[in-house]
Amino acid sequence: MPSLVVTAGPLAGRRFEVDGRLLIGRVNADLTIDDKLLSRRHAEIRPVDGGLELEDHDSLNGTWVNGERIAGTRTLAPGDVIEFGKTSLEVELDPADTDNTVLASVGEAVQPEPEPEPKREPEPARAVHASSPTPVTPKRHQSSPEDELRPVTALFADIVGSTGLGERLASHEVKVVVGECVNRMTRAVERFGGTVQAYMGDGIAAFFGLPLAHEDDPERAARAALTIVDVITDYAREVHAAWGISDFNLRVGINTGETAVGVVGHADPQSVALGDTTNVAARLQSSAEPGTIAVGQATAQSLVHAFVLEPLGELSIKGRDRGVEAWRLVCTQTATQAAPLTPLVGREEEVRRLNAVVEELAEGRGQMLFLLGDAGIGKTRLLAELRQLATGRVTWLEGRCLSYGTEFPYGPLVQMLRVWVGSEEGEPELLVRTKLRAMLGLLPASELPNVLPYLSRLLSLKLEADDEERIRSHAPEELASEIRRAYRTWIASLARQGPVVVAIEDVHWADPSTREIAEDLLELADLAPVLLVATFRLDTASEGWRLRLRVLTDYAHRAIELPLTPLDDEAARQLLATHARSRSLKTSELEQIVMGAEGNPLYLEELLNAFADNADFLPGLTWAPTVTQARTLTPALESLLLARIDRLPPEARKLAQTAALVGRSFRLRVLEHVSESPDVERDLAVLLRADIIRELRRYPDPEYTFKHGLLRRACLTTLPPSRRRELYGSVGAALETLFPDSLDDHLEILAHYFSRSHDLPKALEYLERAGAKASELHAVAQAGELLGRALKVAEKLEDDAGRQRVQQRLDELRSRTGEQLPYLHTHADPEEPAPEG
């Protein structure tokens, strides 16, 4: 009889006879092994033709045979070594001695047992029989709750020719040279919020979007890569000077896409991203020319408006059937072309108020204006409208806070000063210094010495010896105070010549230094025609929120808040019609996009791009199985939404994922029945405060809804398919338990959940019952669709009796109506979320 001998791991020294299907995993498997490196349903071993067959169930950390990771199934031969997690097994097809054979109880976590008593008889072996009178129903593979699918930007950087260093340098010198290079690369990655997950001796593998997503992860990776090239170019000069090595260099590859994220490692497990995205990033790195950066297509699409890119054509990637379109990342764009403004629709009242603000500013009244709203709601577009209204009447100064801006104090204020001076990136320092001195000619001569050195320091300019000594004499707090005073003096001098607008975008990302200068300018708005404008998302933990509280507390008489609400459907249709890509879509498809965007202009544009680019879309489908599918979220939109979810505490985040699977709206008692949260109401309160969900009603049964349908979709995209199926089954079981007396009122919803779970027999039962009910009510199309789905489930189950039964009902329905039923044209997505309501 085929058997397995455990050579390493918790079960070392044991032998297992296999006479039936044996599912191996971390929890609730036929053979359960307490090892977090295993997936919950990791692999399956079964007898075939007198031997054994191994199947990996898409496990995160993989199943290995003789040191090679397998995909799908593998026939085993005597002597083969199987590895997963910390466990190793050797295949024996004709064991010589089975006296010490021990088999774990089904579903029981196996731990090492103490040595047996000397006279104790060995326990007889028990095999797992698939044909046993009381068989254990095999369960499909399911991912660990910690496993996720996430959009990630991977960055691989590697030193060119490092192996040749060993021929020219001593071992300890190689360590110094390579080690310092890797340290500098790591600092560049961490500066922009990335995480180095692996050190490869002479290179690094870093991820942006892991463990937390940011809406601009590709941009962060690009800036980190350019910084790496710059710092290593400088380092190469040091290497040449110290060791005479002239060919020291590196290359970088960047790629963006969906990855599987989970735990790997033994002694120190950590979360990593695996999959095609990371493989392509590594190949892009290896194909890049020394000293250059190669990026993949999705990354390039995200960078095209802010960076200079050169096409590299299609690169062939080993192990991939299709090539990869690649670009060379050259540099940031020094003079970014302003994109044409989209028409402003549905904002008539907001524009009226902006006109009033400009008129009051022209009359000399300073104010503070907050443009408030969610990401993509139109704050930047409204700021552009304000700029157009004020053109020719004000001095306009504008800067933008970056999501990684805490690494760059005064970032937006430096940006607006540099633009005012007329300085471009890469200009000689002497030229910038000359421009600054000339532009500050508007200051009284007595004020210039107290302003020029501090503004020069903001622009990172070299100072005169006396000024340098003066600045060095300041304590850090005193220097910050002097910089704020100099900045305010500069703005005040501009205001003496006419109205000034100081506009700061994305102030929710402001660093403390920027917030402090903005607060100093508030007092100036009381005395001069200065309008301080800030675009802002309501984030109570941000410096922007502190600025807002200061304004509302001390300067309420100057404060104007302009909250932006979603566009109505008619305005959304008008905006959609202005996009050229919308002309290739049908009216019904455009309506689906309008429904999905729910009034958010950015979501509208991204969904349009997804619709136009996705060849999988089929005409005539309704909203549920198309735009709500995970694949229809563009990387930019998915990262934007996921960044909000990632800021939640872990338990609240898991609850949001579970709630998203229940539906757009969900009842509290259903969620409590399904969730593993120890305190559901506490975690719901967190989701409410974070504006992820809203309360629909409290009586008679508390019910909640996601604020936006795409927020719900972002929660769902992180769940691996097997985990979703497990939860779908849990929701279906919860409905059966909670509503036993009214199941007939929930037949379609029960069929929906079970058809997306592992429990297809129940899906067949409820689809048949729902189809019969629709037939009785003479809802012919609905009955045909439900019975058509039931027929597919029966075929998948290989249930001949069920298939014949459903086919008979379909034939009866056809003969009774004399119509061609539509079910054969239905394209149901097994991962589709539950229908609303």
Coordinates of C-alpha atoms in Angstrom, one line a residue, residues 389-691:
L389 CA -11.5 83.3 -12.5
A390 CA -8.6 85.1 -10.7
T391 CA -6.3 85.3 -13.7
G392 CA -5.0 88.8 -14.3
R393 CA -6.3 90.0 -11.0
V394 CA -4.1 88.3 -8.4
T395 CA -0.6 86.9 -7.8
W396 CA -1.2 83.2 -7.9
L397 CA 1.1 80.9 -5.8
E398 CA 0.4 77.2 -5.8
G399 CA 2.0 74.1 -4.3
R400 CA 1.0 70.5 -3.7
C401 CA 1.6 68.3 -0.7
L402 CA 2.8 64.8 -1.4
S403 CA 1.6 61.6 0.3
Y404 CA 5.2 61.0 1.2
G405 CA 5.8 64.7 2.0
T406 CA 6.8 64.3 5.6
E407 CA 10.3 63.5 4.2
F408 CA 10.4 66.9 2.5
P409 CA 9.6 69.7 5.0
Y410 CA 7.9 72.8 3.5
G411 CA 7.4 70.9 0.2
P412 CA 4.5 72.8 -1.3
L413 CA 5.8 76.2 -0.1
V414 CA 9.2 75.5 -1.7
Q415 CA 7.4 74.6 -4.9
M416 CA 5.5 77.8 -5.1
L417 CA 8.6 79.9 -4.2
R418 CA 10.6 78.1 -7.0
V419 CA 7.9 78.7 -9.6
W420 CA 7.6 82.4 -8.5
V421 CA 11.4 82.8 -8.9
G422 CA 11.2 81.1 -12.3
S423 CA 13.7 78.4 -11.5
E424 CA 13.7 75.1 -13.3
E425 CA 15.1 71.8 -12.1
G426 CA 18.7 71.3 -13.0
E427 CA 19.5 75.0 -13.4
P428 CA 23.0 76.1 -12.2
E429 CA 22.8 77.3 -8.5
L430 CA 24.3 80.7 -9.3
L431 CA 21.5 81.4 -11.8
V432 CA 18.8 80.4 -9.3
R433 CA 20.5 82.6 -6.6
T434 CA 20.6 85.5 -9.0
K435 CA 16.9 85.1 -10.0
L436 CA 15.9 85.0 -6.3
R437 CA 17.8 88.2 -5.4
A438 CA 16.4 90.0 -8.4
M439 CA 12.8 88.9 -7.7
L440 CA 13.1 90.0 -4.0
G441 CA 13.9 93.5 -5.2
L442 CA 10.3 94.3 -4.3
L443 CA 11.3 94.2 -0.6
P444 CA 12.5 97.3 1.2
A445 CA 16.3 97.2 1.4
S446 CA 16.2 97.0 5.2
E447 CA 14.2 93.7 5.1
L448 CA 16.2 91.9 2.4
P449 CA 19.0 90.7 4.8
N450 CA 16.4 89.1 7.0
V451 CA 14.5 87.4 4.2
L452 CA 17.0 86.3 1.5
P453 CA 19.2 83.9 3.6
Y454 CA 16.1 82.0 4.9
L455 CA 14.4 81.7 1.5
S456 CA 17.7 80.7 0.0
R457 CA 17.9 77.9 2.6
L458 CA 14.4 76.7 1.5
L459 CA 15.7 76.5 -2.0
S460 CA 18.8 74.6 -0.8
L461 CA 21.1 77.3 -2.2
K462 CA 24.7 77.9 -1.0
L463 CA 24.9 80.9 1.3
E464 CA 27.4 83.6 1.8
A465 CA 29.8 82.9 4.7
D466 CA 28.2 85.5 7.0
D467 CA 24.7 84.2 6.3
E468 CA 25.8 80.6 6.8
E469 CA 27.3 81.4 10.1
R470 CA 24.2 83.3 11.1
I471 CA 21.9 80.4 10.3
R472 CA 24.1 77.9 12.0
S473 CA 23.9 80.0 15.2
H474 CA 20.2 79.3 15.4
A475 CA 18.7 76.5 17.5
P476 CA 16.4 74.3 15.4
E477 CA 13.2 75.8 16.9
E478 CA 14.6 79.3 16.3
L479 CA 15.6 78.6 12.7
A480 CA 12.1 77.3 12.0
S481 CA 10.6 80.5 13.5
E482 CA 12.9 82.6 11.3
I483 CA 12.0 80.7 8.2
R484 CA 8.3 81.2 8.9
R485 CA 8.8 84.9 9.6
A486 CA 10.8 85.3 6.3
Y487 CA 8.1 83.5 4.3
R488 CA 5.3 85.7 5.8
T489 CA 7.4 88.8 5.1
W490 CA 7.7 87.8 1.4
I491 CA 3.9 87.1 1.1
A492 CA 3.2 90.4 2.8
S493 CA 5.4 92.3 0.3
L494 CA 3.5 90.7 -2.6
A495 CA 0.2 91.7 -1.0
R496 CA 1.2 95.3 -0.9
Q497 CA 1.3 95.2 -4.7
G498 CA -2.1 93.5 -5.0
P499 CA -4.2 90.5 -4.0
V500 CA -2.4 87.2 -3.4
V501 CA -3.7 83.6 -3.6
V502 CA -1.7 81.0 -1.7
A503 CA -3.1 77.6 -2.8
I504 CA -2.1 74.4 -1.2
E505 CA -3.4 71.1 -2.7
D506 CA -3.9 68.0 -0.6
V507 CA -3.3 69.7 2.7
H508 CA -4.3 66.4 4.5
W509 CA -0.8 65.3 3.5
A510 CA 0.9 68.4 4.8
D511 CA 4.0 68.1 7.0
P512 CA 4.0 70.1 10.4
S513 CA 6.3 72.8 9.0
T514 CA 3.9 73.5 6.1
R515 CA 1.0 73.6 8.5
E516 CA 2.8 76.1 10.8
I517 CA 3.6 78.5 7.9
A518 CA 0.0 78.3 6.8
E519 CA -1.2 79.2 10.3
D520 CA 1.1 82.2 10.2
L521 CA -0.4 83.3 6.9
L522 CA -3.9 83.2 8.5
E523 CA -3.1 86.3 10.6
L524 CA -1.8 88.0 7.5
A525 CA -5.2 87.3 5.8
D526 CA -6.8 89.5 8.6
L527 CA -4.6 92.4 7.5
A528 CA -4.1 92.1 3.8
P529 CA -5.8 90.9 0.6
V530 CA -4.4 87.3 1.0
L531 CA -6.6 84.3 0.1
L532 CA -5.3 81.0 1.6
V533 CA -6.9 78.1 -0.3
A534 CA -6.5 74.4 0.7
T535 CA -8.0 71.3 -0.9
F536 CA -8.6 68.7 1.8
R537 CA -9.9 65.3 2.5
L538 CA -11.4 64.9 5.9
D539 CA -8.7 63.0 7.8
T540 CA -8.9 63.7 11.5
A541 CA -5.3 62.4 12.1
S542 CA -3.7 64.8 9.6
E543 CA -1.9 68.1 9.9
G544 CA -4.6 69.5 7.5
W545 CA -7.2 68.7 10.1
R546 CA -5.2 70.6 12.7
L547 CA -5.1 73.6 10.3
R548 CA -8.8 73.4 9.8
L549 CA -9.5 73.3 13.6
R550 CA -7.3 76.4 14.0
V551 CA -9.1 78.2 11.3
L552 CA -12.6 77.4 12.7
T553 CA -11.5 78.3 16.2
D554 CA -9.6 81.5 15.7
Y555 CA -10.5 82.8 12.2
A556 CA -14.1 81.6 11.7
H557 CA -14.9 85.1 10.4
R558 CA -12.5 84.5 7.5
A559 CA -13.3 80.9 6.9
I560 CA -15.3 79.5 4.0
E561 CA -15.9 75.8 3.6
L562 CA -17.0 74.5 0.3
P563 CA -17.9 70.8 0.5
L564 CA -18.2 68.9 -2.8
T565 CA -21.0 66.4 -3.1
P566 CA -21.3 63.7 -5.8
L567 CA -22.7 64.8 -9.2
D568 CA -26.2 63.8 -10.0
D569 CA -26.7 61.2 -12.8
E570 CA -27.5 63.8 -15.5
A571 CA -24.3 65.8 -14.8
A572 CA -22.4 62.5 -14.8
R573 CA -23.8 61.6 -18.2
Q574 CA -22.8 65.1 -19.5
L575 CA -19.3 64.7 -18.2
L576 CA -19.0 61.2 -19.6
A577 CA -20.1 62.4 -23.0
T578 CA -17.1 64.8 -23.1
H579 CA -14.6 61.9 -23.1
A580 CA -13.7 60.6 -26.5
R581 CA -13.4 57.0 -25.3
S582 CA -17.1 57.0 -24.4
R583 CA -18.1 57.2 -28.1
S584 CA -17.1 53.6 -28.7
L585 CA -19.5 52.3 -26.0
K586 CA -23.2 51.7 -26.1
T587 CA -25.8 53.7 -24.1
S588 CA -26.4 50.7 -21.8
E589 CA -22.7 50.4 -21.1
L590 CA -22.4 54.1 -20.4
E591 CA -25.3 53.8 -17.9
Q592 CA -23.5 51.1 -16.1
I593 CA -20.5 53.4 -15.7
V594 CA -22.7 56.2 -14.4
M595 CA -24.2 53.8 -11.9
G596 CA -20.9 52.5 -10.7
A597 CA -19.2 55.9 -10.3
E598 CA -22.0 57.2 -8.1
G599 CA -21.2 60.8 -8.9
N600 CA -17.4 60.8 -8.5
P601 CA -15.7 62.2 -11.6
L602 CA -12.5 60.4 -11.1
Y603 CA -14.3 57.0 -10.7
L604 CA -16.3 57.9 -13.8
E605 CA -13.1 58.3 -15.8
E606 CA -11.3 55.3 -14.4
L607 CA -14.4 53.0 -15.0
L608 CA -14.6 54.3 -18.5
N609 CA -10.9 53.4 -19.1
A610 CA -11.5 50.0 -17.6
F611 CA -14.6 49.4 -19.7
A612 CA -12.8 50.6 -22.9
D613 CA -9.6 48.6 -22.2
N614 CA -11.1 45.3 -21.0
A615 CA -11.7 42.8 -23.8
D616 CA -13.5 40.5 -21.4
F617 CA -16.5 42.7 -21.3
L618 CA -19.5 41.3 -23.1
P619 CA -22.3 43.4 -24.5
G620 CA -25.7 43.5 -22.9
L621 CA -24.7 42.5 -19.4
T622 CA -26.0 44.2 -16.4
W623 CA -24.0 46.2 -13.8
A624 CA -23.4 43.4 -11.3
P625 CA -21.3 41.0 -13.4
T626 CA -19.2 43.6 -15.2
V627 CA -18.0 46.8 -13.7
T628 CA -18.1 45.4 -10.2
Q629 CA -15.7 42.6 -11.0
A630 CA -12.2 43.0 -9.5
R631 CA -10.5 43.1 -12.8
T632 CA -12.4 46.3 -13.8
L633 CA -10.7 48.4 -11.2
T634 CA -7.7 50.1 -12.9
P635 CA -4.5 49.9 -10.8
A636 CA -4.8 53.6 -10.0
L637 CA -8.4 53.3 -8.8
E638 CA -7.8 50.1 -6.8
S639 CA -4.8 51.6 -5.0
L640 CA -6.7 54.8 -4.3
L641 CA -9.5 52.9 -2.6
L642 CA -7.3 50.3 -1.0
A643 CA -5.2 53.0 0.7
R644 CA -8.3 54.0 2.7
I645 CA -9.0 50.4 3.7
D646 CA -5.3 49.9 4.7
R647 CA -5.5 52.7 7.2
L648 CA -8.0 50.8 9.3
P649 CA -7.0 48.7 12.3
P650 CA -6.6 45.0 11.4
E651 CA -9.8 43.7 13.0
A652 CA -11.9 46.5 11.5
R653 CA -10.3 45.9 8.1
K654 CA -11.2 42.2 8.3
L655 CA -14.7 43.0 9.2
A656 CA -15.0 45.4 6.2
Q657 CA -13.9 42.5 3.9
T658 CA -16.5 40.2 5.4
A659 CA -19.2 42.9 5.3
A660 CA -18.3 43.6 1.6
L661 CA -19.0 40.0 0.7
V662 CA -22.4 40.0 2.4
G663 CA -23.5 42.9 0.2
R664 CA -23.5 46.7 -0.4
S665 CA -25.9 46.8 2.5
F666 CA -25.9 44.3 5.3
R667 CA -27.7 43.4 8.5
L668 CA -25.9 43.4 11.8
R669 CA -27.1 40.0 12.8
V670 CA -26.0 38.4 9.6
L671 CA -22.5 40.0 9.9
E672 CA -22.3 38.9 13.6
H673 CA -23.1 35.3 12.5
V674 CA -20.4 35.2 9.8
S675 CA -17.6 37.4 11.2
E676 CA -14.7 36.1 13.3
S677 CA -14.4 39.5 15.0
P678 CA -14.4 39.4 18.9
D679 CA -16.3 42.7 19.0
V680 CA -18.3 43.4 15.9
E681 CA -20.0 46.6 17.2
R682 CA -16.7 48.1 18.2
D683 CA -15.2 47.4 14.7
L684 CA -18.4 48.7 13.0
A685 CA -17.9 52.0 15.0
V686 CA -14.4 52.2 13.5
L687 CA -15.8 51.8 10.0
L688 CA -18.4 54.4 10.6
R689 CA -15.9 57.0 11.9
A690 CA -13.6 56.3 9.0
D691 CA -16.6 57.0 6.6

